[in-house]
Coordinates of C-alpha atoms in Angstrom, one line a residue:
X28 CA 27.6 -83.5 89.5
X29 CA 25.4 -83.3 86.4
X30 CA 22.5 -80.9 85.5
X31 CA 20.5 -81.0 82.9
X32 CA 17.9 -78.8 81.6
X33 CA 14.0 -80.2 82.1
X34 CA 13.7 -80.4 78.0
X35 CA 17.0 -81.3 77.3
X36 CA 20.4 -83.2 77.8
X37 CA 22.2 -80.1 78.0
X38 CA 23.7 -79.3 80.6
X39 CA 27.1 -79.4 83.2
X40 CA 28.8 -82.5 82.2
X41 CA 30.7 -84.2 85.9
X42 CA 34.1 -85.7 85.9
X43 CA 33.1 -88.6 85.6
X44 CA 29.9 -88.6 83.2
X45 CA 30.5 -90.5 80.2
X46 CA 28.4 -88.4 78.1
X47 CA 30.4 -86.8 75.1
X48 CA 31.1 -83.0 75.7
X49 CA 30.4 -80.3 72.9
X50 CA 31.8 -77.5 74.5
X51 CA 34.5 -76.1 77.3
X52 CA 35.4 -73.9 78.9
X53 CA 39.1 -73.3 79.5
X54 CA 40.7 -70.9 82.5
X55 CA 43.5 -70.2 83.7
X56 CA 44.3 -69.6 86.8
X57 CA 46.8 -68.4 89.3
X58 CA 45.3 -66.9 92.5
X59 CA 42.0 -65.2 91.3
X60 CA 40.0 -65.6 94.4
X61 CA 39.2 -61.6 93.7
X62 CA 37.3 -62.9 90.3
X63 CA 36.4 -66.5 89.2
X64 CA 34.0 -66.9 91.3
X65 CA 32.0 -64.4 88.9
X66 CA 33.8 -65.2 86.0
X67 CA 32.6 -68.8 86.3
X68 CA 29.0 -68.2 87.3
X69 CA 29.0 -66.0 84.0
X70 CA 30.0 -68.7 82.2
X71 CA 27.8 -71.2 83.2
X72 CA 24.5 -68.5 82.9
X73 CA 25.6 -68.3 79.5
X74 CA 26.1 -72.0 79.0
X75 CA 23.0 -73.0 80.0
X76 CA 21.3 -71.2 77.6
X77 CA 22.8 -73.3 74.8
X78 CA 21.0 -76.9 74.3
X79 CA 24.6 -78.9 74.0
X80 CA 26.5 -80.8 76.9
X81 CA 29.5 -78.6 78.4
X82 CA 31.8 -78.3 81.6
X83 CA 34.4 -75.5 82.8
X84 CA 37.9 -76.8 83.6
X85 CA 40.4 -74.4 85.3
X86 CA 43.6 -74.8 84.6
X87 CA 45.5 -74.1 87.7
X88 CA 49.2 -73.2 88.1
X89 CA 49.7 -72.9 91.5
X90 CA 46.8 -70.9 93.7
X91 CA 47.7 -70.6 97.0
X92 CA 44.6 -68.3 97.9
X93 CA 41.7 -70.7 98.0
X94 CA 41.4 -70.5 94.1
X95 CA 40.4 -74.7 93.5
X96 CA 38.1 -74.3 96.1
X97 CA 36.5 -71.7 94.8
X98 CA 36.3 -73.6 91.7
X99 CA 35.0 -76.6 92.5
X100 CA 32.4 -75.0 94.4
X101 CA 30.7 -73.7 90.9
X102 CA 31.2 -77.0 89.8
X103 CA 33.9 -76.3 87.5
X104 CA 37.0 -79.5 87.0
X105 CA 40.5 -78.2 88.6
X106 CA 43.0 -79.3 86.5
X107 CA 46.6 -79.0 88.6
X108 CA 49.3 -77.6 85.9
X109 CA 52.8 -78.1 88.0
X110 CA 55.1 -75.7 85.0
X111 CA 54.6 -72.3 85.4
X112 CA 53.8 -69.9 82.6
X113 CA 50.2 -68.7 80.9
X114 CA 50.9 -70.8 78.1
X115 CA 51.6 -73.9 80.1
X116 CA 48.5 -73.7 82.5
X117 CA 46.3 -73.4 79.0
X118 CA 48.1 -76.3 77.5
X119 CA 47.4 -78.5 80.5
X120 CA 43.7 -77.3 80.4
X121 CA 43.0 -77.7 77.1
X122 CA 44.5 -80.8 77.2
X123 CA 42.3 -82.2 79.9
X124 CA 39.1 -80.4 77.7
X125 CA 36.9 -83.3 76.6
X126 CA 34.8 -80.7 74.5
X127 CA 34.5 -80.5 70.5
X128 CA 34.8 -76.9 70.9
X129 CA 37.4 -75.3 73.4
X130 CA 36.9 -71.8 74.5
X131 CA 39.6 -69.7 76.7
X132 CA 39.2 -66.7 78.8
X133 CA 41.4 -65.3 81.5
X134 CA 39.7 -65.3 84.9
X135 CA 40.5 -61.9 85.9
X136 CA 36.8 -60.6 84.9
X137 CA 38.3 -58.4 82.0
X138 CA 36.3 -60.9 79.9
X139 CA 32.4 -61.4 79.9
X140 CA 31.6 -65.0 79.2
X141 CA 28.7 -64.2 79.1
X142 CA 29.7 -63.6 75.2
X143 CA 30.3 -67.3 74.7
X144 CA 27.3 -67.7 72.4
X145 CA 28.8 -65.8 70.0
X146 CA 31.9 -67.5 69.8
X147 CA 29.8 -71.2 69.7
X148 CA 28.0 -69.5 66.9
X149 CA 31.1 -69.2 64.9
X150 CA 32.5 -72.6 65.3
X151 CA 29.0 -74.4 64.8
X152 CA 29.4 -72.6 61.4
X153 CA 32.6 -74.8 60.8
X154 CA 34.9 -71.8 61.6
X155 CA 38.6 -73.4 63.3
X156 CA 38.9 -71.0 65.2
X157 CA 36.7 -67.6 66.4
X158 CA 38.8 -64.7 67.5
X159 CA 37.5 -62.0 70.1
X160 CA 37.9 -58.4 69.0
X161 CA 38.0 -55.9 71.6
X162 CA 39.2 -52.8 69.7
X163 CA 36.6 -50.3 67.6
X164 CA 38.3 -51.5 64.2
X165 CA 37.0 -55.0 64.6
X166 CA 33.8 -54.0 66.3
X167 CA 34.6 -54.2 70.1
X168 CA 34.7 -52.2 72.8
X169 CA 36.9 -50.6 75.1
X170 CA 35.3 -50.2 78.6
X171 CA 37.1 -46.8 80.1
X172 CA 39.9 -47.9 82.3
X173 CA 40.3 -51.6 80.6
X174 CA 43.1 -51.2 78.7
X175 CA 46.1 -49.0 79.1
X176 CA 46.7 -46.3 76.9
X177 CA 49.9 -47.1 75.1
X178 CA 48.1 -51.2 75.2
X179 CA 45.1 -49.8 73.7
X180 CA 46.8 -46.8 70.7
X181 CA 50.2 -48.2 70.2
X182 CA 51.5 -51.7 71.0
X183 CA 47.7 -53.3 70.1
X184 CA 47.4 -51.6 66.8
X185 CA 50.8 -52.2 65.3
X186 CA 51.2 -56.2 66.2
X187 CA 47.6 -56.7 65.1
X188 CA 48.9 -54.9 61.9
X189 CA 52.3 -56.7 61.6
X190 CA 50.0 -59.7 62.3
X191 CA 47.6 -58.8 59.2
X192 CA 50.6 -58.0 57.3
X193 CA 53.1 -60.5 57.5
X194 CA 50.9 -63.6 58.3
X195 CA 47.7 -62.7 56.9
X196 CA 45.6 -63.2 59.6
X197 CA 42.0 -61.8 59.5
X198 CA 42.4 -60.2 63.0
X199 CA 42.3 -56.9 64.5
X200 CA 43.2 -57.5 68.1
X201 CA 46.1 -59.8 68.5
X202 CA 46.3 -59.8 72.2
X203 CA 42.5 -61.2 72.7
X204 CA 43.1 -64.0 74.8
X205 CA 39.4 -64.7 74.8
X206 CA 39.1 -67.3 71.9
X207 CA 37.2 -70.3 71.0
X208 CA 38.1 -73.0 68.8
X209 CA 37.6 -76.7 67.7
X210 CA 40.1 -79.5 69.9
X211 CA 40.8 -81.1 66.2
X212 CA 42.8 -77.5 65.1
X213 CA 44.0 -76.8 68.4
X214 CA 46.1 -80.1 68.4
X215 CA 46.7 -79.8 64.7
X216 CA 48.9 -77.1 65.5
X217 CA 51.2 -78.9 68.4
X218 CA 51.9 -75.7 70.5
X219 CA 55.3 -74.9 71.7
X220 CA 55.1 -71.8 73.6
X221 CA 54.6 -72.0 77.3
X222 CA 54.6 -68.0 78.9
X223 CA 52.1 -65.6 76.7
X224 CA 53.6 -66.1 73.6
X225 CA 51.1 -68.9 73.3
X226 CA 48.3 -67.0 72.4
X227 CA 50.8 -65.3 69.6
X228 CA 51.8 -68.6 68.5
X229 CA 48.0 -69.9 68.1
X230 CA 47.2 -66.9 65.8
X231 CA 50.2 -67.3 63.3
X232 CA 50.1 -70.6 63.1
X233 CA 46.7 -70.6 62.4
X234 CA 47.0 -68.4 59.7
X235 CA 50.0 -69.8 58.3
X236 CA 48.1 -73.3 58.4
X237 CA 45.3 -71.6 56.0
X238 CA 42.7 -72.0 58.3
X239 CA 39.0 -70.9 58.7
X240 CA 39.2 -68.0 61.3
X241 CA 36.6 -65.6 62.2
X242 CA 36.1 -62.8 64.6
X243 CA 33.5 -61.3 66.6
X244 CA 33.2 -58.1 69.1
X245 CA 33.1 -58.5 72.3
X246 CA 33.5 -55.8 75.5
X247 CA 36.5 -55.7 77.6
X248 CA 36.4 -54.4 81.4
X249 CA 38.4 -53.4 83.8
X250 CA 40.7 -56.3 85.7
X251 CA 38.3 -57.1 88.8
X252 CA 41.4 -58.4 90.9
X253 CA 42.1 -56.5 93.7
X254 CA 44.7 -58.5 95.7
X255 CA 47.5 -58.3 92.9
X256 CA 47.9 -55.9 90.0
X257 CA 47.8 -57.4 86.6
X258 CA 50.6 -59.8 85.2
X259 CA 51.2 -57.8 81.6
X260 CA 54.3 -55.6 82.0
X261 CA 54.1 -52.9 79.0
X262 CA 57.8 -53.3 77.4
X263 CA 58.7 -56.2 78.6
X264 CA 55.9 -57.9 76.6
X265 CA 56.0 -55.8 74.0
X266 CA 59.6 -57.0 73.1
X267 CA 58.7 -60.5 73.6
X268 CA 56.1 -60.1 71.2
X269 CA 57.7 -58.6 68.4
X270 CA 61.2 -60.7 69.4
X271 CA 58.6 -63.7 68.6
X272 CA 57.3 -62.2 65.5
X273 CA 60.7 -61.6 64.0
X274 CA 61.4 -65.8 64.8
X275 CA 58.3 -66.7 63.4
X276 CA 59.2 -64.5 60.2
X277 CA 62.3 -65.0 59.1
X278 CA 61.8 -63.5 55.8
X279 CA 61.2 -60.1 57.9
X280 CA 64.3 -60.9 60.1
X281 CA 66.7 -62.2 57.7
X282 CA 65.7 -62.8 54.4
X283 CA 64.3 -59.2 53.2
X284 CA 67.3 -56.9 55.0
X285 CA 69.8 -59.5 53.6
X286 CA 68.8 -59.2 49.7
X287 CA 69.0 -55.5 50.5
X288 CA 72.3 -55.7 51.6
X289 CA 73.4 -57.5 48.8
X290 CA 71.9 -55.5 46.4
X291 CA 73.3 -52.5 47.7
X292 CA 76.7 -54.5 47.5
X293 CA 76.5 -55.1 44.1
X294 CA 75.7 -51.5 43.1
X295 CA 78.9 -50.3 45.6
X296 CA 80.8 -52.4 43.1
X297 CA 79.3 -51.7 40.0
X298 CA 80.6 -47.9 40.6
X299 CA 83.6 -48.6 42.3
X300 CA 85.6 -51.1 40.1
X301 CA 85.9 -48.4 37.5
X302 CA 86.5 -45.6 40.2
X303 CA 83.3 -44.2 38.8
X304 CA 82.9 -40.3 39.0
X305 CA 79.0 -39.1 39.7
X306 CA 77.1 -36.2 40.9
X307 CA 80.6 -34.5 42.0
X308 CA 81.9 -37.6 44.0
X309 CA 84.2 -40.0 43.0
X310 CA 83.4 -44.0 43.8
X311 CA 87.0 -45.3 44.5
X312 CA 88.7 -48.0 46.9
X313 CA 86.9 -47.2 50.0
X314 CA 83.3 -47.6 48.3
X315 CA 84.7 -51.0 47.4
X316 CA 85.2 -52.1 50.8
X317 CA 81.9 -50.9 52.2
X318 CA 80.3 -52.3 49.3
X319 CA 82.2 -55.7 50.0
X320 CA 80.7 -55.6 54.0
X321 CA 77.4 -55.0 52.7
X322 CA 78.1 -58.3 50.3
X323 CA 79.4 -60.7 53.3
X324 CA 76.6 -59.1 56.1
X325 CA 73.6 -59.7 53.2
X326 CA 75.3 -63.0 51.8
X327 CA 75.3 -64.3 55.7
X328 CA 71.7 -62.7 56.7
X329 CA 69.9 -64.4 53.4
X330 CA 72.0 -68.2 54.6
X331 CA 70.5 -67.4 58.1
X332 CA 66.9 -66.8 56.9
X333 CA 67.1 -70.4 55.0
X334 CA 68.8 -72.0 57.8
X335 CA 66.3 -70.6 60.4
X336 CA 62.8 -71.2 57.8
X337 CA 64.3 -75.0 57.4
X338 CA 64.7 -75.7 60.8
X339 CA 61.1 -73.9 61.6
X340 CA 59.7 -76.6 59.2
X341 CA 61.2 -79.5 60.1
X342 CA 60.6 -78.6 64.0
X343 CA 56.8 -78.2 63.0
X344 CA 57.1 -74.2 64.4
X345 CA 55.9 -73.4 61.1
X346 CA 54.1 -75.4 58.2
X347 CA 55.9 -76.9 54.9
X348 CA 56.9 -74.1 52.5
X349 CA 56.1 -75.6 49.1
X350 CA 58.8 -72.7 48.1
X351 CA 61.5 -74.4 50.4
X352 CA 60.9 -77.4 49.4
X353 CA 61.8 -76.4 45.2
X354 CA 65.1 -74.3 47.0
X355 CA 66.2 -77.7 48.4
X356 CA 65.2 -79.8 45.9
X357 CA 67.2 -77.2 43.5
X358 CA 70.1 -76.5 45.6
X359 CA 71.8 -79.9 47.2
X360 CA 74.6 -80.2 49.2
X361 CA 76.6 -80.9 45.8
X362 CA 75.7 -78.4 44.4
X363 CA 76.3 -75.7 47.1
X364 CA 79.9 -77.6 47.7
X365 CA 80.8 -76.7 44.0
X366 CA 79.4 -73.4 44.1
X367 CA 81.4 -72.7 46.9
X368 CA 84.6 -74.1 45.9
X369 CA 84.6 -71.8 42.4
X370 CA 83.9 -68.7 44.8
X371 CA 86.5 -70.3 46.8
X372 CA 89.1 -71.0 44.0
X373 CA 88.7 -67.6 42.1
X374 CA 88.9 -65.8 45.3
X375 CA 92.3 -67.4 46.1
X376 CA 93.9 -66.8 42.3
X377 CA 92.2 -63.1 42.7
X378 CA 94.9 -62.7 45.8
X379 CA 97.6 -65.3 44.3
X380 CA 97.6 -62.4 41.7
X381 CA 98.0 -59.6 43.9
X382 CA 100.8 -61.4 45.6
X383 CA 102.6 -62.2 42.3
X384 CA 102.6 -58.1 41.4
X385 CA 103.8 -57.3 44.5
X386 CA 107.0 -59.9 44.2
X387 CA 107.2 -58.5 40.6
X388 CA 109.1 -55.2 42.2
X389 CA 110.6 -57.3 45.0
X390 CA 107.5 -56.7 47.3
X391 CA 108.1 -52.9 47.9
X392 CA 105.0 -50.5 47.4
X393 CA 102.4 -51.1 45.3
X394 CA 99.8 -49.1 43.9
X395 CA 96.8 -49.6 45.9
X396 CA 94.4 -48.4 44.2
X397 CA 95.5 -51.1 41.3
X398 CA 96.5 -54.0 43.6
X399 CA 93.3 -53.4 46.0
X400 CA 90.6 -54.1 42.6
X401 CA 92.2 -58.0 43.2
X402 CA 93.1 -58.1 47.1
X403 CA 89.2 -56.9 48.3
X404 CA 87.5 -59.0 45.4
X405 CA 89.6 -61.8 46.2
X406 CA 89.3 -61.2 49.7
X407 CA 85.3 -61.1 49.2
X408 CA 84.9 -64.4 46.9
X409 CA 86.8 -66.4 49.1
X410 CA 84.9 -65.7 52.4
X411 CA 81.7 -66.4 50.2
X412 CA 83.2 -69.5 49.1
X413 CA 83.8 -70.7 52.9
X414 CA 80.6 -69.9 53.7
X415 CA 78.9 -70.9 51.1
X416 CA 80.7 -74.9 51.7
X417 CA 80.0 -74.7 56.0
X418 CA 76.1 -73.6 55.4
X419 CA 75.8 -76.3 52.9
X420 CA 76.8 -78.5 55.2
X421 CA 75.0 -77.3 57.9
X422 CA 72.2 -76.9 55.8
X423 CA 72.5 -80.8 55.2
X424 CA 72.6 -81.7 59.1
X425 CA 69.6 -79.5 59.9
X426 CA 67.7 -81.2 57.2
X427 CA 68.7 -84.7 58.4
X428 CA 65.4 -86.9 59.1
X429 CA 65.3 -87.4 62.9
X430 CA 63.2 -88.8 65.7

């Protein structure tokens, strides 16, 4: 079915027009017979009043209530997505989009498309992708009732920070799955995620990739479904998000607790060698050891966060790293191999000597706090050593080009 406005060729674009699209509408959809039927008659009210060519596909993952009907009776394309998960029914919607511009929405009637010019405002701008904002520090609005408290005060707030923070996006409400963006970027960024880390995943890429993001307010409303309560779960997502923030950002994860590790290593040893005496406390043998854990726990945290950012990179999770590519280019397999074969070497003479003082007095007892200054060095320089040698070549394998 096709119609088009009397002064235009705008309009509801069929299944099988060949006319080229410039805008759709994405839903997904998993028994919302309480809602799309207003969701979708929203959506087209506010598509009409746009002179460009558009359709509504909903993505559905498995209705059992009557959903496609509903769908096709508003004219909207059912798209069938077999693999469960949020993310998966958007990816098999999108996919099936023939639009320039791609908006989603859930279909729950939390969302008002009737908001959509705003967002095909922003991308007919050239912005990649147009973020909606529901919370009062990006200009939107909270409807009483919408959002749960700890959603709307706690868990919102801090991931939209952590999201400002550690990826730079320019985004205030994290969670927004009501977003519109161009089909170009959207398969630019080759999407991995298939339960509602997707939406996550869309953001920091996006910002990672340097693109043109914008946002704009929009309301959110209480969930119109009556026949099932909502799908979020409070903790359960909340973990998953920041579990998937932590992957996404190893340098958070790995990379910054590890160089403070070390660090703190280096000082423990810096006192202890010379059984240094400060502030009323002496720094002796046991500060050693601690300050040797801290060593091998940072040393193995800082190979995990270059393990973990190369294999991000060559899986496309995240975009090249100019900065990785100078580590590797600086610090080869060679390289690494001989640097872990001196810590190796010295680590093993370091206990060789230890060995020899205690056969000097036919291996009875030593002074420990002497013979301990070579054993936990030693000890220290030649688990360094074997680590540094295995992550080199692991390093090696994970870098290995592959189909």
């Amino acid at each position: 079915m096709i119609k088009n406005n009397s002064s235009s060729q705008s309009g509801l674009v069929s299944e099988h027009d060949e006319r080229s699209v410039d805008f759709s509408v994405v839903m997904p959809c998993l028994n919302e017979s309480d809602t799309l039927a207003v969701c979708l008659e929203k959506a087209s009210r506010a598509l009409s009043t746009l002179d460009i060519a558009w359709e509504i596909v909903v993505a559905d993952n498995g209705s059992t209530d009557g959903s496609q009907d509903i769908a096709r009776a508003h004219g909207a394309r059912v798209v069938p997505v077999s693999q469960k998960g949020y993310g998966s029914a958007l990816m098999g919607g999108i996919a099936a989009a023939r639009g320039k511009y791609v908006l989603m929405g859930d279909a729950d009637d939390s969302y008002d498309f009737l908001e959509i010019p705003k967002f095909y405002s922003k991308l007919a701008e050239g912005y990649d992708l147009v973020q909606g904002c529901r919370l009062p520090s990006g200009g939107g609005t909270v409807a009483p009732g919408a959002m749960p408290f700890l959603h709307r005060w706690l868990g919102n707030p801090m991931f939209s920070f952590l999201t400002r923070t550690w990826f730079h996006a320019p985004i205030h409400d994290v969670y927004c799955g009501m977003r519109g963006f161009t089909k170009t970027h959207y398969e630019s960024l080759n999407q991995r995620c298939t339960g509602m880390e997707f939406a996550t995943e869309m953001i920091i890429k996006s910002s990672l990739g340097a693109t043109n993001i914008a946002e704009v307010p929009i309301t959110l409303h209480p969930d119109g479904r009556k026949a099932h309560a909502p799908h979020l779960r409070t903790f359960r997502d909340g973990w998953r998000t920041l579990r998937f923030f932590l992957l996404y950002s190893p340098r958070w994860l790995f990379l910054i607790p590890g160089l403070f590790l070390i660090a703190a290593g280096l000082l423990g040893y810096v006192v202890a060698m010379p059984a240094m005496h400060l502030f009323g406390v002496t720094f002796d043998i046991h500060t050693l050891m601690f300050a040797s854990l801290f060593l091998l726990c940072g040393y193995q945290s800082v190979l995990f966060a270059v393990f973990s950012k190369t294999f991000a990179v060559s899986e496309q999770l995240l975009p090249d790293d100019p900065r990785l590519d100078r580590f590797h280019q600086t610090v080869t397999l060679e390289r690494g191999l001989i640097v872990g074969a001196a810590a190796l070497v010295t680590g093993i003479a370091l206990l060789g000597c230890a060995v020899l003082q205690w056969a000097r007095i036919d291996f009875q007892h030593l002074n420990y706090p002497h013979t301990m200054r070579w054993v936990i060095p030693g000890a220290t320089l030649t688990a360094l050593g074997h680590q540094t040698i295995l992550g080199s070549f692991l390093m090696s394998l994970i870098r290995l080009k592959r189909r």
